[in-house]
Coordinates of C-alpha atoms and ligand atoms in Angstrom, one line a residue:
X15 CA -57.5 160.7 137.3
X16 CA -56.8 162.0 134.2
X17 CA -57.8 165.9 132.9
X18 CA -59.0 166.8 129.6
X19 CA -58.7 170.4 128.2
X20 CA -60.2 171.0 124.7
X21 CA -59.2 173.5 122.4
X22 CA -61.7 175.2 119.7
X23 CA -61.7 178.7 117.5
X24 CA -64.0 180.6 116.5
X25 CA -64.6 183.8 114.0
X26 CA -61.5 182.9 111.9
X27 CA -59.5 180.4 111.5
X28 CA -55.5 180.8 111.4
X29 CA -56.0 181.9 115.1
X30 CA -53.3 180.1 116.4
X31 CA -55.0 177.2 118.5
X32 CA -52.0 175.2 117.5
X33 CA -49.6 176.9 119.5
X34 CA -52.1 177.9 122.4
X35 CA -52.7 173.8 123.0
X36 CA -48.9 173.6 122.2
X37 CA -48.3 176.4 125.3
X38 CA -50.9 175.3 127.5
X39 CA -49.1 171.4 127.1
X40 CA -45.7 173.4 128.1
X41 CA -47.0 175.5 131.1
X42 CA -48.4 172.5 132.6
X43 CA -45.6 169.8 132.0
X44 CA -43.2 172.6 133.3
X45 CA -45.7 172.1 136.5
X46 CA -44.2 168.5 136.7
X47 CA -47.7 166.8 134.9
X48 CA -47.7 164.5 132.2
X49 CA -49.3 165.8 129.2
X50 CA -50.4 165.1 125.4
X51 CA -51.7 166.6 122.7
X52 CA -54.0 165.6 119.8
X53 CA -55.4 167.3 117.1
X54 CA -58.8 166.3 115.5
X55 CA -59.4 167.4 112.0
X56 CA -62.6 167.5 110.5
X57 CA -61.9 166.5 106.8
X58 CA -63.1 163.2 105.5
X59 CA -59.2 162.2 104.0
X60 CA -58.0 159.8 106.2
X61 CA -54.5 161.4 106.6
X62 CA -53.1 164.4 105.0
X63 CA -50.6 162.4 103.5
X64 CA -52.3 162.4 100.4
X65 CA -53.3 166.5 100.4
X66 CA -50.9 168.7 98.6
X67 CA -48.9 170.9 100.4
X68 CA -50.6 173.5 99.1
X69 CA -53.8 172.3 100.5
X70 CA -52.8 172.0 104.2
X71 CA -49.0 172.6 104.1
X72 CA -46.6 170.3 105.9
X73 CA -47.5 166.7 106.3
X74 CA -45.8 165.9 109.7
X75 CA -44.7 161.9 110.9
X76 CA -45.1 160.7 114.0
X77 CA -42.8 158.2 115.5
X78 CA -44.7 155.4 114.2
X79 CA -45.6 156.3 110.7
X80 CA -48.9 158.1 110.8
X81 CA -49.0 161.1 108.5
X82 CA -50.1 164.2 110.7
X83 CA -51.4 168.1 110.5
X84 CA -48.0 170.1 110.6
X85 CA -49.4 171.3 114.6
X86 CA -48.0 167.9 115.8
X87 CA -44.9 169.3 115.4
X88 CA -45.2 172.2 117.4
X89 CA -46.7 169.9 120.3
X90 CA -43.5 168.1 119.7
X91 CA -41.5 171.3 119.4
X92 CA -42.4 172.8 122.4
X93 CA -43.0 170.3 124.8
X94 CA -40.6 167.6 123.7
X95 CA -42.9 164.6 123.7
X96 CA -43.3 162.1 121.0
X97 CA -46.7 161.9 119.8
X98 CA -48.4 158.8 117.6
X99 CA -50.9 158.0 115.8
X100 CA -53.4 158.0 118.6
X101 CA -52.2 162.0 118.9
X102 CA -53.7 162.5 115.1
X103 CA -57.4 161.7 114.1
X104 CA -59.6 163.1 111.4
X105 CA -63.3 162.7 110.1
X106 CA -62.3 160.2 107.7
X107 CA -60.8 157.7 110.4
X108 CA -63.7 158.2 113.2
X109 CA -66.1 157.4 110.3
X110 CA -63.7 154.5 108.5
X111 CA -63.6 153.0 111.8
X112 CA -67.3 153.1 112.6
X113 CA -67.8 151.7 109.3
X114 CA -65.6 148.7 109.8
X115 CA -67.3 148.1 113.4
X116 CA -70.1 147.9 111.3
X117 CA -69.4 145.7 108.4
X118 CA -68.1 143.3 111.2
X119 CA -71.7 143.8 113.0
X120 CA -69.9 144.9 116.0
X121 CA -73.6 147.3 116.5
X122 CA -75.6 144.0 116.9
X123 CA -77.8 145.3 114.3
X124 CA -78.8 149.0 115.4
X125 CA -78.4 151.9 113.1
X126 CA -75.5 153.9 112.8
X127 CA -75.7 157.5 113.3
X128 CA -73.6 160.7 114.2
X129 CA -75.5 160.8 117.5
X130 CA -74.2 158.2 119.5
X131 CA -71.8 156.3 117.0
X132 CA -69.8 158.6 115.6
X133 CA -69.9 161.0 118.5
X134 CA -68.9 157.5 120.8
X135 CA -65.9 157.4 119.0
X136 CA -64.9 160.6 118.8
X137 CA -65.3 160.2 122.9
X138 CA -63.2 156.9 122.6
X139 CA -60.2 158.7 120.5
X140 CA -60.4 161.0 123.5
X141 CA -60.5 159.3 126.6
X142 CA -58.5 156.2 125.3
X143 CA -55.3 158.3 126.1
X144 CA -56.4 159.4 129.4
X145 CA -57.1 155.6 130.0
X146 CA -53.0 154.4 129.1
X147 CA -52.3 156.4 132.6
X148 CA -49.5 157.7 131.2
X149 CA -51.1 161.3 131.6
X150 CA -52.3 163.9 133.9
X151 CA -53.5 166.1 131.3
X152 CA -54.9 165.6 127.8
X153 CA -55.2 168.7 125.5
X154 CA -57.5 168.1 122.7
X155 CA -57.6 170.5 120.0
X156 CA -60.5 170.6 117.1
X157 CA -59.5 171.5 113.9
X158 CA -61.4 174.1 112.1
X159 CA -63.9 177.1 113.4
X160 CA -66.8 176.6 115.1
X161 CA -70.0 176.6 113.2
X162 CA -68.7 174.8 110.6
X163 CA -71.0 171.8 109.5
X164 CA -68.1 169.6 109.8
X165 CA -66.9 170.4 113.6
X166 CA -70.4 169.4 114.7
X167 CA -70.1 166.1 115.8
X168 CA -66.9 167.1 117.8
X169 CA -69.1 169.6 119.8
X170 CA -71.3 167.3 120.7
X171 CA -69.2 165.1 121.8
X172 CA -67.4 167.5 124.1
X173 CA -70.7 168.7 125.3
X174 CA -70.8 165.1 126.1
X175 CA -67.5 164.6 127.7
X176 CA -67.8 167.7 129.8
X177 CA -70.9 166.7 131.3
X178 CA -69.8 163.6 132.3
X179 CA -65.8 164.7 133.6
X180 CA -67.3 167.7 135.7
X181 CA -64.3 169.7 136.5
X182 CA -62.2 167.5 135.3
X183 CA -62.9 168.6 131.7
X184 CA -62.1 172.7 130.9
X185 CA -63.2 174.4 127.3
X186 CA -60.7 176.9 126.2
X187 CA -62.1 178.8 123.2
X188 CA -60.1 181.2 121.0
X189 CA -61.7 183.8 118.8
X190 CA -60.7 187.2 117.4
X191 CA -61.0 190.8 118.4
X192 CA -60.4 193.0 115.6
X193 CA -59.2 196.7 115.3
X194 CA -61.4 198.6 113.2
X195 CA -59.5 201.3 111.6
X196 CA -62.4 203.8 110.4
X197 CA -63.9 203.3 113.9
X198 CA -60.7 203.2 116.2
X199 CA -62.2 200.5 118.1
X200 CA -62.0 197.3 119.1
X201 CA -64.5 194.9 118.4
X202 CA -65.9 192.4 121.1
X203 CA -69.4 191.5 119.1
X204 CA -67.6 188.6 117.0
X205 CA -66.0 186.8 120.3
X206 CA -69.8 187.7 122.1
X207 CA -71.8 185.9 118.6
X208 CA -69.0 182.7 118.7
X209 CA -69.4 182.0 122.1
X210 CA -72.8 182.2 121.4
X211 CA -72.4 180.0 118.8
X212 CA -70.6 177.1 121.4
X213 CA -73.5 178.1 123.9
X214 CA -76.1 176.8 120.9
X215 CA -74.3 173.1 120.9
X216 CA -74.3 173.5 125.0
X217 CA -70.7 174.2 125.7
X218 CA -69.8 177.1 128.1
X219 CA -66.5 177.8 127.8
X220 CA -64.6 178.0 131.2
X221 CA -61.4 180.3 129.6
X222 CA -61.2 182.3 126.5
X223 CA -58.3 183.5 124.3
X224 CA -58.9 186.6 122.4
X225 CA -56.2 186.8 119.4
X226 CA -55.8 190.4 118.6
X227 CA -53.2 192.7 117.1
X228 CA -53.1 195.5 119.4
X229 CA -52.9 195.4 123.5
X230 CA -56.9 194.4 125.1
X231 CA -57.5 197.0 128.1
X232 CA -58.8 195.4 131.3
X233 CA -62.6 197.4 131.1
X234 CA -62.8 194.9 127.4
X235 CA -61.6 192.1 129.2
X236 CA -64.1 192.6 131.7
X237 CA -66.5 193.3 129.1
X238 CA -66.0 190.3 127.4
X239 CA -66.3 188.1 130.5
X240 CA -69.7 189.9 131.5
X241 CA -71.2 189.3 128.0
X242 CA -69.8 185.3 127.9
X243 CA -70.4 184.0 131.1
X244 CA -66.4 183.9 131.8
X245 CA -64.5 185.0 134.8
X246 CA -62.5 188.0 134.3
X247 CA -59.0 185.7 135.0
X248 CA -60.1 183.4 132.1
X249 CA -60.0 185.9 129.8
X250 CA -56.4 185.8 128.5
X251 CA -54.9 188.1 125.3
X252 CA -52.8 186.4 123.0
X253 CA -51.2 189.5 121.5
X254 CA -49.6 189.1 118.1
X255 CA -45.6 188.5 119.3
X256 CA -42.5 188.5 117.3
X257 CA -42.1 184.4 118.0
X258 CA -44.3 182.0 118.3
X259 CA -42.0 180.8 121.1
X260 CA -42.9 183.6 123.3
X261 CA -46.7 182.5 123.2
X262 CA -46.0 180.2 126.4
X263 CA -44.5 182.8 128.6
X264 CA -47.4 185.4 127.8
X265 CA -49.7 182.7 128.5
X266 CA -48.0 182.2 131.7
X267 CA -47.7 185.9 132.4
X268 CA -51.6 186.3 132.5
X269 CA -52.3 183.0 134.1
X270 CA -53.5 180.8 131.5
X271 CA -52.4 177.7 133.1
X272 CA -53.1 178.8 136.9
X273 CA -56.7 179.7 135.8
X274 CA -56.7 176.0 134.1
X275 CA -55.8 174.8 137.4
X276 CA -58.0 176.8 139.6
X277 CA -61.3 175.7 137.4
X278 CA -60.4 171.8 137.4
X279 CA -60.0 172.4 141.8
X280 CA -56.4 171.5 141.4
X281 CA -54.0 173.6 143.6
X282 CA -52.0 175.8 141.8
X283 CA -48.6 176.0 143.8
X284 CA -45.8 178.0 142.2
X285 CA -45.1 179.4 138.9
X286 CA -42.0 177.3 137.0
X287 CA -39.5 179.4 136.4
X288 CA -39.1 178.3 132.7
X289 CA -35.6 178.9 133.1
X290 CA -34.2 176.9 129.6
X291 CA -37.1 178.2 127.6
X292 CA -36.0 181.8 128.8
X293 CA -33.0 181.4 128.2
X294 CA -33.7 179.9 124.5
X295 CA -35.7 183.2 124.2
X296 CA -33.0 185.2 125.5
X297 CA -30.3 184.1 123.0
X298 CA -33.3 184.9 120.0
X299 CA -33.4 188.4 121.1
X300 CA -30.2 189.2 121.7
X301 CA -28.6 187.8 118.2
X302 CA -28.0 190.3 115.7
X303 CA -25.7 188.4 113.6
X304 CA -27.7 187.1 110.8
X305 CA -27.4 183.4 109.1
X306 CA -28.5 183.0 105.4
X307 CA -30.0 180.4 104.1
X308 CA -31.6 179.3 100.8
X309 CA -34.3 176.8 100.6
X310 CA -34.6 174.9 97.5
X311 CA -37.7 174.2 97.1
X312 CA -40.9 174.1 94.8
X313 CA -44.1 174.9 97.2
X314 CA -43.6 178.8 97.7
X315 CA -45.7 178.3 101.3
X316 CA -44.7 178.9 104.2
X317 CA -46.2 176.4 106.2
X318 CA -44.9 174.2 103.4
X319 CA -41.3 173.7 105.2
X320 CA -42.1 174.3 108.7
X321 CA -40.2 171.7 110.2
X322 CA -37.9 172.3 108.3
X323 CA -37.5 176.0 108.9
X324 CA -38.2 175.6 112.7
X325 CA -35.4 173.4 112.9
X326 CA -33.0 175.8 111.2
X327 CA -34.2 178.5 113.4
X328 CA -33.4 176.5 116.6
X329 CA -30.3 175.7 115.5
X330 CA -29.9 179.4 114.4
X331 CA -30.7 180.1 118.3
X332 CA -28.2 178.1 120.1
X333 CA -24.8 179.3 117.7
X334 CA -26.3 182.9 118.8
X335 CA -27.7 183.9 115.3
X336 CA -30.8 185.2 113.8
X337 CA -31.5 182.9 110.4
X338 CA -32.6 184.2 107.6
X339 CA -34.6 181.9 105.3
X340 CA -34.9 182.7 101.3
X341 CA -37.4 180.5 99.6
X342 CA -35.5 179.8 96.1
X343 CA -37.8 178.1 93.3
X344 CA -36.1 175.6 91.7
X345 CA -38.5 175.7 89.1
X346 CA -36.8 179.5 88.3
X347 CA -33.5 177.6 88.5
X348 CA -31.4 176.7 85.5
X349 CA -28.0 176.6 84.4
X350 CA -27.6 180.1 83.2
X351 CA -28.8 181.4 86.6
X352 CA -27.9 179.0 88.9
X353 CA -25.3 181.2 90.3
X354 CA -26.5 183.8 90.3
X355 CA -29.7 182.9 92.3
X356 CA -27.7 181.2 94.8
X357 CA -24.8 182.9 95.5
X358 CA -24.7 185.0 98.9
X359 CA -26.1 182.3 101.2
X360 CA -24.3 180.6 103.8
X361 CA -25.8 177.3 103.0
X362 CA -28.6 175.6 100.7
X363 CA -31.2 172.7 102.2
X364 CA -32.8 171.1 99.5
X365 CA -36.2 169.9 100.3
X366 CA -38.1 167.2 100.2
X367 CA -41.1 166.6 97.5
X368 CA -42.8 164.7 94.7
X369 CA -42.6 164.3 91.2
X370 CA -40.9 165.6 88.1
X371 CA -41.7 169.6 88.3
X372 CA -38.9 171.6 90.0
X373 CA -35.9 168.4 90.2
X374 CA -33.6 169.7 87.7
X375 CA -33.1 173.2 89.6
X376 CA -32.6 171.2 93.3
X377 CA -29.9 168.9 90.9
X378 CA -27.9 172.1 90.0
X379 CA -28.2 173.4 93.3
X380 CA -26.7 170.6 94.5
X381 CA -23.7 170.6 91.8
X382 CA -23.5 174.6 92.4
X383 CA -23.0 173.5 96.4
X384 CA -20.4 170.3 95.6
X385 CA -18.1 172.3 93.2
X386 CA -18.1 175.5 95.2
X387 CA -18.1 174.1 99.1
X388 CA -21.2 175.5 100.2
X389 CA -22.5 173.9 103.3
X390 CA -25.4 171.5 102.0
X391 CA -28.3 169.6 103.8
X392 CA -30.2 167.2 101.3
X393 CA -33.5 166.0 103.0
X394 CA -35.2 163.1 101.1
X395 CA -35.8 164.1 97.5
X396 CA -33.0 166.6 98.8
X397 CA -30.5 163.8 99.4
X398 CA -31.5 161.9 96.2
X399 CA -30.9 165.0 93.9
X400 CA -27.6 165.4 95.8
X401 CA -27.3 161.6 94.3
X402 CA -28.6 161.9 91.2
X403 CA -26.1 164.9 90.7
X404 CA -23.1 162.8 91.9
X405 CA -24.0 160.3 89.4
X406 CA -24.4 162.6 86.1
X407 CA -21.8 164.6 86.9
X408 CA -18.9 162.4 89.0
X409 CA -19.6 159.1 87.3
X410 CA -20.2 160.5 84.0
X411 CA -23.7 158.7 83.9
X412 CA -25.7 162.0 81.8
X413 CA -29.2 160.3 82.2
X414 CA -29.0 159.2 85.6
X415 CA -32.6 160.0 87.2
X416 CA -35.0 158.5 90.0
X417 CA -37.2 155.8 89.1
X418 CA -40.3 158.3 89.9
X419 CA -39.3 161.2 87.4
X420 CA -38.1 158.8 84.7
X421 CA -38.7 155.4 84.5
X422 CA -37.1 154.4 81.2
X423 CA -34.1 156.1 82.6
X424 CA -30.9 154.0 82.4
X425 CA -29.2 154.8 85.2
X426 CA -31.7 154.6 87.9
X427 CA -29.5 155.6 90.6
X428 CA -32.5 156.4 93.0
X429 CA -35.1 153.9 92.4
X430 CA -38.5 152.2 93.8
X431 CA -37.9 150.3 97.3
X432 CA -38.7 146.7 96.7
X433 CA -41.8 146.4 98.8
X434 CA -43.1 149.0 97.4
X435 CA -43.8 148.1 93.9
X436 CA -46.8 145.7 94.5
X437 CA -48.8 148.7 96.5
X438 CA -51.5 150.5 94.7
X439 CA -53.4 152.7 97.0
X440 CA -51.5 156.0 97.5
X441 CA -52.3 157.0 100.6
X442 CA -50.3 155.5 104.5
X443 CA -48.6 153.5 102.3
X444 CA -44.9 155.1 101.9
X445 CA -42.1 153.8 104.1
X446 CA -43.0 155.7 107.2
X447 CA -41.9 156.9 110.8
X448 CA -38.7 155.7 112.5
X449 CA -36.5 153.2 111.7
X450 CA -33.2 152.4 112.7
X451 CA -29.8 153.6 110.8
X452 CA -26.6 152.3 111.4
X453 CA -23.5 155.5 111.1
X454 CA -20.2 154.5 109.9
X455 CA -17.8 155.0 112.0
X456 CA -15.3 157.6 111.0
X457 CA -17.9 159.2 109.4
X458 CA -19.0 162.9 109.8
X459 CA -22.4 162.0 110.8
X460 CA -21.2 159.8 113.7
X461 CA -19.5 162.4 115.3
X462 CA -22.4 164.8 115.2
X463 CA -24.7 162.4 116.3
X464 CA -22.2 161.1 118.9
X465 CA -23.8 157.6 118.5
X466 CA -23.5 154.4 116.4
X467 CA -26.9 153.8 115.8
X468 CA -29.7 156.4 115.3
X469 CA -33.6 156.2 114.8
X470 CA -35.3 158.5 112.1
X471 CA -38.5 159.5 110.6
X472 CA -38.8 158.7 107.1
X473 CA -41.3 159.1 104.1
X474 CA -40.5 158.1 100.8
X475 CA -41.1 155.1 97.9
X476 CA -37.6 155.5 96.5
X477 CA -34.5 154.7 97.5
X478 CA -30.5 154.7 96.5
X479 CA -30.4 151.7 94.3
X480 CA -27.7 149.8 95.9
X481 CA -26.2 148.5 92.6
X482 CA -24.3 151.8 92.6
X483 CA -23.5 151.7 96.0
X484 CA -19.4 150.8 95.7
X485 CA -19.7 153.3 92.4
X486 CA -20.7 156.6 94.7
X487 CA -18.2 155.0 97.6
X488 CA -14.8 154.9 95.1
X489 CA -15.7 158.3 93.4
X490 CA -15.6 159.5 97.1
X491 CA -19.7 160.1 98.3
X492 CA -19.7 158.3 101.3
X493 CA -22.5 156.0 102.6
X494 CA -23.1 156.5 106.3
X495 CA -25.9 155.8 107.2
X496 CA -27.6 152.6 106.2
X497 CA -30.6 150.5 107.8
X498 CA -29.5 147.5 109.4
X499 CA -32.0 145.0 108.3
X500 CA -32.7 146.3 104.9
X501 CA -29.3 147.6 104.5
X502 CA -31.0 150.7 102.3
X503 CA -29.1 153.6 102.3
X504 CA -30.0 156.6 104.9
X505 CA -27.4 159.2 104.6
X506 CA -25.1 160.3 101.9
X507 CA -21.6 162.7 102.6
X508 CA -18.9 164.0 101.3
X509 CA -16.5 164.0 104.1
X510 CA -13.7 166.3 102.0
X511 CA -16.5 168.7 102.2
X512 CA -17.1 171.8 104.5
X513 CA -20.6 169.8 104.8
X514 CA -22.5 168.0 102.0
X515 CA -24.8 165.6 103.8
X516 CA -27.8 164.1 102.6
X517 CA -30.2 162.3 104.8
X518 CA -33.4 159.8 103.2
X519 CA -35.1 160.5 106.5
X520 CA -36.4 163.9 108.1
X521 CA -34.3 165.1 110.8
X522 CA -36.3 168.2 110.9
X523 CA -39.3 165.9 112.6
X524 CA -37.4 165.8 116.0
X525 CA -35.6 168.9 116.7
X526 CA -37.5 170.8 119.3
X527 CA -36.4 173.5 121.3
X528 CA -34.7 172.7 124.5
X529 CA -33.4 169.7 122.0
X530 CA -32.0 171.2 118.9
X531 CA -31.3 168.8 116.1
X532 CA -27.8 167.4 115.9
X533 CA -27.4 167.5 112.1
X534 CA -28.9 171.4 111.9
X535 CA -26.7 171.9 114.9
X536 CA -23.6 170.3 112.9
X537 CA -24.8 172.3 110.0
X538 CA -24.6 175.6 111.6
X539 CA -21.6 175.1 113.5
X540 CA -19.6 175.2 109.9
X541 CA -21.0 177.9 108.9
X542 CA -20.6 180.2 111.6
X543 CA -17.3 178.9 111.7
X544 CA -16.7 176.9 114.6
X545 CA -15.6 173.7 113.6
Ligands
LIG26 N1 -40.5 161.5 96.3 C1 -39.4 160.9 97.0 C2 -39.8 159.5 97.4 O1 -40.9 159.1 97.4 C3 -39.0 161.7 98.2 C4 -40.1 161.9 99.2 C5 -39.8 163.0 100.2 O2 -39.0 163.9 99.9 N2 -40.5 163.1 101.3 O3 -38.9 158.7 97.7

């Protein structure tokens, strides 16, 4: 049988839920369960594949090619499992997918409303995991803050679900207790008015997590649980912490997954002893040695990189080093400054994006890395301005461009994949999740991989146009990487080079942190030196 936990906010939003569902997955599959996480977000796009970065911040892939919220990754990150598309769902799909049921005449000609049909499928999206067996535990978390006209339909259809699972179904709720400065209080009366506000759509929550700056006494805790209907040892401070990765041993300290277990009448047994998350912990708090990286980039957010930065920061971990990551602009970037604004790092990554604005600055940070050996990690549009920069400035070809910032360009040396030119609709349609990449042997990248043949997660339109391929390969940028049934190129090196690797796919998708990334791992081990 399986168990469903869902995860909402209230007051604010930015509380976190992410990485409480991400904890909660962690506490219980270090219990030996089987767990997933999904995230349900109540916009009407379809994917955020098609928002700007800006807008929502990382788009994360799954496995098999569904464009994702950026919390996937920290379900991934934390817990190590692989989600899908089935982890991912938002408004626009639950009501696309009603609406095709429709146009089919699957309804048998009843009208189609949010109470039962969309509200049905929301319950489908749910319990359809629970149903593949595969899982003790399913952890769904709703997007947004409660009391938002949108998250409606997904409170009713917990109501729903919790009615019907008994105790098999727990509602954790997060909310906000704030620290009034003029007052020197703490404030309970926004957590009291949002539970109130789940009580008005007929959810109880069983646990609550209060998200507060400075340390909850017991006499509030208890407050809160007389005012909410909560036992005392479901309400559970998530304190702000210097790492995001401490979250699941706080959450263990107070209980948060014993209390789970206790309300779903499952015996609790002992606490894990979380002994290779510690210890990843451990080695974050005991570096002092600092790591400097520059990020070339364009979107100055933070949540814009994540994966990328998280996988940098694992990697930082396990070589025993803090990292320090500098957001560069490549739009401030140009040839007079280049140096300048660049210099002092220990290595670049240049990122992935879109379009025109910000290219030439990632193309002279990738011809300030080449001509002065500074470790360099090209992801996607990184690795095709590392290619573009080969080709003006190596093969002499001055207007060498991608297909995508310049299409009269005569050297195309990136350009648009073939099955990709008939598509119109923008959205789902790039080449997307993992495919297959064959290394070369000899080559750097199959050493650090230790492996002939790799799977990565990829999202482009544009590729290294392999008319130039033996071009880069005589002039000495190495190939080694390629898909073996399209043959399109993956990875780019420089093997001379301290490390000048560009990858088409995103290996920042899969590092996680028991299971740092091979290539930020290979990255870091030059520049602190040890190989
Ligand atoms: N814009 C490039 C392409 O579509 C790179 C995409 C990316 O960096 N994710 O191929």
């Amino acid at each position: 049988m399986c168990h469903y936990i869902f995860v909402t906010g209230g007051v604010v939003s930015s509380l976190g839920k992410g990485i409480i569902s991400a904890s909660i997955g962690k506490l219980l599959q270090a219990r030996g369960y089987r767990i997933t996480i999904q995230k349900f977000d109540p916009y009407i796009n379809i994917d955020p594949g098609t928002l700007n970065p800006y807008e929502h911040g990382e788009c994360y892939v799954t496995v098999d090619g569904m464009e994702t919220d950026l919390d996937l990754g920290h379900y991934e990150r934390f817990t190590g499992i692989r989600t899908t598309r089935a982890n991912s769902m938002t408004t626009g799909r639950i009501y696309k997918s009603v609406i095709d049921k429709e146009r089919r005449g699957d309804y048998l000609g009843k009208t189609i409303q949010v109470v039962p049909h969309i509200t049905d499928e929301i319950k489908q999206s749910i319990t359809h995991l629970g149903d593949t067996g595969q899982y003790d535990f399913v952890i769904t978390e709703i997007g947004g803050t409660i009391g938002d006209i949108e998250s409606a339909p997904y409170l009713e259809a917990i109501r729903q679900l919790k009615w019907e699972l008994g105790r098999n179904a727990v509602s954790v709720h997060l909310t906000y207790v704030p620290y009034l400065k003029a007052a020197g209080e703490l404030k309970t009366k926004p957590t009291q008015h949002s539970v109130k506000e789940m009580l008005s759509y007929g959810i109880q929550p069983d646990l609550l997590v209060l998200r507060t700056e400075c340390h909850l006494s017991d006499g509030l805790r208890q407050k809160v649980a007389g005012f909410c209907n909560v036992d005392l040892e479901c309400v559970i401070q998530s304190e702000d912490l210097p790492s995001i990765y401490e979250v699941p041993v706080n959450m263990q300290r107070q209980g948060l997954d014993a209390a789970i277990l206790r309300k779903m009448d499952i015996p609790v047994g002992e606490t894990p002893s979380l002994g290779p998350w510690r210890h990843f912990l451990e080695l974050r708090q005991s570096a002092t040695e600092v790591v400097n990286i520059a990020l070339v980039g364009k979107y100055d957010l933070q949540d814009a990189y994540k994966s990328i930065n998280e996988s940098l920061s694992h990697a930082a971990t396990y070589h025993h080093r803090k990292v320090k990551i500098t957001f560069v602009n490549s739009e401030t970037i140009d040839a007079s400054s280049v140096a300048s604004k660049l210099s002092g790092f220990d290595g670049l990554v240049i990122c992935p994006g879109f379009g025109q604005r910000g290219i030439e600055g990632k193309i002279l940070a990738a011809q300030y890395a080449r001509e002065n050996d500074v470790p360099c990690f090209g992801i996607c549009l990184g690795m095709q301005m590392i290619v573009i920069e080969f080709a003006r400035n190596v093969l002499g070809y001055a207007d060498a461009n991608s297909r995508e910032m310049d299409a009269e360009t005569t050297h195309p040396v990136i350009d648009m994949m073939e099955e990709q030119k008939h598509i119109a609709d923008m959205g789902g349609t790039m080449r997307l999740g993992a495919y297959d990449c064959k290394l070369k042997s000899g080559s750097r990248v199959q050493t650090v991989y230790g492996a002939d043949m790799i799977a990565e997660r990829h999202r482009h339109r544009y590729e290294l146009n392999s008319k130039y391929t033996e071009e880069f390969e005589t002039a000495g940028l190495c190939i080694s990487g390629t898909n073996p049934q399209s043959g399109l190129a993956e990875i780019v090196e420089i093997p001379s080079h301290r490390f000048y690797v560009g990858t088409q796919f995103h290996p920042e998708y899969s590092s996680t942190v028991l299971r740092p990334h091979p290539l930020f791992m290979a990255f870091m081990d030059v520049i602190v030196g040890e190989k």
